[in-house]
GROMACS .gro file of C-alpha atoms in nm:
model
  189
    1ARG     CA    1   0.004  -0.003   0.007
    2GLN     CA    2   0.278   0.235   0.078
    3LEU     CA    3   0.457   0.170  -0.249
    4ILE     CA    4   0.144   0.246  -0.437
    5ALA     CA    5   0.069   0.558  -0.226
    6ASN     CA    6   0.420   0.682  -0.290
    7ALA     CA    7   0.408   0.607  -0.674
    8LEU     CA    8   0.070   0.786  -0.692
    9ALA     CA    9   0.209   1.086  -0.497
   10LEU     CA   10   0.514   1.108  -0.730
   11SER     CA   11   0.316   1.084  -1.050
   12ASP     CA   12   0.055   1.349  -1.162
   13SER     CA   13  -0.060   1.116  -1.443
   14PRO     CA   14  -0.386   0.942  -1.376
   15ASP     CA   15  -0.288   0.634  -1.579
   16THR     CA   16   0.016   0.528  -1.384
   17ALA     CA   17  -0.126   0.190  -1.307
   18LEU     CA   18  -0.231   0.125  -1.670
   19ARG     CA   19   0.107   0.222  -1.802
   20THR     CA   20   0.278  -0.001  -1.534
   21GLY     CA   21   0.077  -0.302  -1.626
   22LEU     CA   22   0.126  -0.251  -2.007
   23ARG     CA   23   0.495  -0.287  -1.922
   24ALA     CA   24   0.459  -0.617  -1.720
   25LEU     CA   25   0.499  -0.866  -2.007
   26PRO     CA   26   0.520  -1.252  -1.976
   27ALA     CA   27   0.903  -1.254  -1.904
   28MET     CA   28   0.835  -1.026  -1.598
   29HIS     CA   29   0.612  -1.289  -1.445
   30GLY     CA   30   0.882  -1.548  -1.352
   31PRO     CA   31   0.827  -1.903  -1.419
   32MET     CA   32   0.453  -1.857  -1.465
   33GLY     CA   33   0.526  -1.622  -1.751
   34MET     CA   34   0.783  -1.850  -1.899
   35ALA     CA   35   0.547  -2.131  -1.888
   36ALA     CA   36   0.279  -1.924  -2.061
   37MET     CA   37   0.535  -1.825  -2.337
   38ALA     CA   38   0.631  -2.183  -2.381
   39SER     CA   39   0.266  -2.308  -2.410
   40ALA     CA   40   0.130  -2.459  -2.715
   41THR     CA   41  -0.193  -2.250  -2.748
   42LEU     CA   42  -0.329  -1.932  -2.600
   43ARG     CA   43  -0.583  -2.122  -2.397
   44ASP     CA   44  -0.306  -2.333  -2.246
   45ALA     CA   45  -0.125  -2.024  -2.153
   46ILE     CA   46  -0.435  -1.867  -1.993
   47LYS     CA   47  -0.490  -2.183  -1.799
   48LEU     CA   48  -0.133  -2.168  -1.668
   49PHE     CA   49  -0.173  -1.798  -1.565
   50ALA     CA   50  -0.493  -1.889  -1.374
   51ARG     CA   51  -0.342  -2.213  -1.224
   52PHE     CA   52  -0.020  -2.035  -1.096
   53ASN     CA   53  -0.105  -1.682  -1.035
   54ASN     CA   54  -0.081  -1.748  -0.661
   55THR     CA   55   0.283  -1.785  -0.694
   56ARG     CA   56   0.307  -1.415  -0.783
   57THR     CA   57   0.039  -1.256  -0.570
   58ARG     CA   58  -0.206  -1.331  -0.299
   59VAL     CA   59  -0.395  -1.004  -0.340
   60PHE     CA   60  -0.618  -1.168  -0.609
   61SER     CA   61  -0.681  -1.501  -0.751
   62THR     CA   62  -0.756  -1.576  -1.113
   63ARG     CA   63  -0.970  -1.831  -1.273
   64LEU     CA   64  -1.060  -1.913  -1.637
   65GLU     CA   65  -1.415  -1.958  -1.755
   66GLU     CA   66  -1.493  -2.077  -2.090
   67ASP     CA   67  -1.828  -2.110  -2.292
   68PRO     CA   68  -1.867  -2.161  -2.667
   69ASP     CA   69  -1.798  -1.791  -2.747
   70THR     CA   70  -1.560  -1.666  -2.489
   71LEU     CA   71  -1.256  -1.719  -2.282
   72THR     CA   72  -1.270  -1.511  -1.957
   73LEU     CA   73  -0.981  -1.459  -1.729
   74ARG     CA   74  -1.156  -1.328  -1.406
   75LEU     CA   75  -0.970  -1.174  -1.102
   76ASP     CA   76  -1.111  -1.224  -0.769
   77PHE     CA   77  -0.958  -0.968  -0.510
   78ALA     CA   78  -0.916  -1.064  -0.152
   79TYR     CA   79  -0.955  -0.710  -0.036
   80PRO     CA   80  -1.225  -0.440  -0.052
   81GLN     CA   81  -1.190  -0.170  -0.325
   82ASP     CA   82  -0.977   0.112  -0.217
   83TYR     CA   83  -0.690   0.316  -0.399
   84ALA     CA   84  -0.439   0.040  -0.372
   85VAL     CA   85  -0.680  -0.236  -0.493
   86ARG     CA   86  -0.789   0.002  -0.777
   87PHE     CA   87  -0.429   0.056  -0.876
   88LEU     CA   88  -0.373  -0.328  -0.881
   89THR     CA   89  -0.693  -0.396  -1.075
   90GLU     CA   90  -0.585  -0.144  -1.341
   91SER     CA   91  -0.219  -0.275  -1.361
   92ALA     CA   92  -0.312  -0.641  -1.343
   93LEU     CA   93  -0.564  -0.613  -1.625
   94ALA     CA   94  -0.328  -0.404  -1.845
   95SER     CA   95  -0.065  -0.667  -1.786
   96ALA     CA   96  -0.300  -0.956  -1.870
   97PHE     CA   97  -0.399  -0.754  -2.196
   98ALA     CA   98  -0.028  -0.687  -2.292
   99CYS     CA   99   0.071  -1.048  -2.201
  100HIS     CA  100  -0.190  -1.177  -2.439
  101VAL     CA  101  -0.090  -0.951  -2.726
  102VAL     CA  102   0.260  -1.075  -2.687
  103LEU     CA  103   0.153  -1.451  -2.652
  104ARG     CA  104  -0.068  -1.409  -2.973
  105GLY     CA  105   0.210  -1.235  -3.153
  106GLN     CA  106  -0.050  -0.996  -3.289
  107PRO     CA  107  -0.296  -0.733  -3.170
  108ILE     CA  108  -0.615  -0.836  -2.984
  109GLU     CA  109  -0.904  -0.700  -3.194
  110GLU     CA  110  -1.195  -0.855  -3.017
  111GLY     CA  111  -1.294  -0.894  -2.652
  112ALA     CA  112  -1.353  -0.675  -2.344
  113VAL     CA  113  -1.189  -0.561  -2.027
  114HIS     CA  114  -1.438  -0.536  -1.731
  115PHE     CA  115  -1.373  -0.304  -1.421
  116ASN     CA  116  -1.604  -0.322  -1.121
  117TYR     CA  117  -1.617   0.055  -1.062
  118PRO     CA  118  -1.750   0.357  -1.227
  119ALA     CA  119  -1.579   0.513  -1.522
  120PRO     CA  120  -1.313   0.761  -1.392
  121ASP     CA  121  -1.255   1.111  -1.535
  122HIS     CA  122  -0.964   0.967  -1.732
  123ALA     CA  123  -1.167   0.685  -1.895
  124ALA     CA  124  -1.024   0.790  -2.237
  125LEU     CA  125  -0.698   0.671  -2.123
  126TYR     CA  126  -0.829   0.321  -2.055
  127ARG     CA  127  -0.959   0.306  -2.413
  128GLN     CA  128  -0.610   0.400  -2.524
  129ALA     CA  129  -0.447   0.145  -2.311
  130PHE     CA  130  -0.682  -0.137  -2.427
  131SER     CA  131  -0.673  -0.059  -2.785
  132GLY     CA  132  -0.893  -0.291  -3.000
  133ILE     CA  133  -1.122  -0.411  -2.728
  134GLU     CA  134  -1.434  -0.280  -2.537
  135VAL     CA  135  -1.367  -0.110  -2.200
  136VAL     CA  136  -1.662  -0.181  -1.959
  137PHE     CA  137  -1.698   0.005  -1.624
  138ASP     CA  138  -1.954  -0.084  -1.343
  139ALA     CA  139  -1.919  -0.443  -1.436
  140PRO     CA  140  -2.009  -0.713  -1.184
  141SER     CA  141  -1.655  -0.837  -1.164
  142VAL     CA  142  -1.306  -0.768  -1.288
  143ALA     CA  143  -1.208  -0.954  -1.609
  144LEU     CA  144  -1.055  -0.991  -1.946
  145THR     CA  145  -1.277  -1.154  -2.191
  146LEU     CA  146  -1.147  -1.286  -2.537
  147PRO     CA  147  -1.317  -1.466  -2.827
  148ALA     CA  148  -1.306  -1.845  -2.770
  149HIS     CA  149  -1.137  -1.904  -3.109
  150TYR     CA  150  -0.834  -1.705  -2.987
  151GLY     CA  151  -0.765  -2.010  -2.740
  152ASP     CA  152  -0.698  -2.238  -3.032
  153GLU     CA  153  -0.428  -2.011  -3.172
  154PRO     CA  154  -0.077  -2.146  -3.134
  155VAL     CA  155   0.179  -1.955  -2.921
  156PRO     CA  156   0.482  -1.863  -3.135
  157SER     CA  157   0.731  -1.912  -2.883
  158HIS     CA  158   0.606  -2.272  -2.783
  159ASP     CA  159   0.878  -2.496  -2.646
  160ARG     CA  160   0.783  -2.831  -2.479
  161GLU     CA  161   1.109  -2.857  -2.279
  162LEU     CA  162   1.092  -2.497  -2.149
  163LEU     CA  163   0.726  -2.559  -2.065
  164TRP     CA  164   0.808  -2.864  -1.867
  165MET     CA  165   1.079  -2.689  -1.673
  166ALA     CA  166   0.869  -2.374  -1.596
  167VAL     CA  167   0.566  -2.579  -1.484
  168GLN     CA  168   0.806  -2.773  -1.247
  169GLN     CA  169   0.936  -2.449  -1.104
  170CYS     CA  170   0.578  -2.314  -1.056
  171GLU     CA  171   0.466  -2.634  -0.880
  172ALA     CA  172   0.756  -2.629  -0.660
  173ARG     CA  173   0.676  -2.267  -0.558
  174GLN     CA  174   0.314  -2.351  -0.492
  175GLU     CA  175   0.430  -2.628  -0.270
  176ALA     CA  176   0.659  -2.408  -0.087
  177LEU     CA  177   0.380  -2.157  -0.039
  178ARG     CA  178   0.142  -2.420   0.091
  179ARG     CA  179   0.388  -2.545   0.349
  180HIS     CA  180   0.481  -2.187   0.449
  181GLY     CA  181   0.111  -2.115   0.502
  182THR     CA  182  -0.057  -1.779   0.515
  183VAL     CA  183   0.047  -1.483   0.717
  184SER     CA  184  -0.231  -1.567   0.957
  185ASP     CA  185  -0.089  -1.914   0.990
  186GLN     CA  186   0.256  -1.778   1.053
  187VAL     CA  187   0.125  -1.543   1.328
  188LEU     CA  188  -0.065  -1.826   1.488
  189ALA     CA  189   0.259  -2.055   1.484
   0.00000   0.00000   0.00000
């Protein structure tokens, strides 16, 4: 919270979180990002992001929802909406968008990004950040929605051996986190 407050105090730009997220490409997400880049298809990459997101943050969890028309990466925040959660909402969705552009190897021209708060005064900057897709405010949840057919597209950087190694690292990290427990568990211990 303090880091976010400091960043907001230093910047007079209302889109600091969006710009930060757009720079957080797959390689910046550690083994989870490497696993996504090595995936065979975009659907496989999204599944890995949803499966291993907890190795990167405990502020929100992710889940993939599929229907015949859409792939939805939904973010469920563990904390109530405030300035810090809003910053993280903007940066996480911008990062998810930017990562999918990189993984596709081409622009995203269909889909939507959903924010669970009213349109801010700088809503036009959201439309610039999420160029090519619809920006929805006052949505029931936080999500990035893509057409289902995107899921079948091959990831240009697919590498089976790298995928196996990256998934092993993610699984080891998840196991270490499970053994370490939550902050509450540590306090109780």
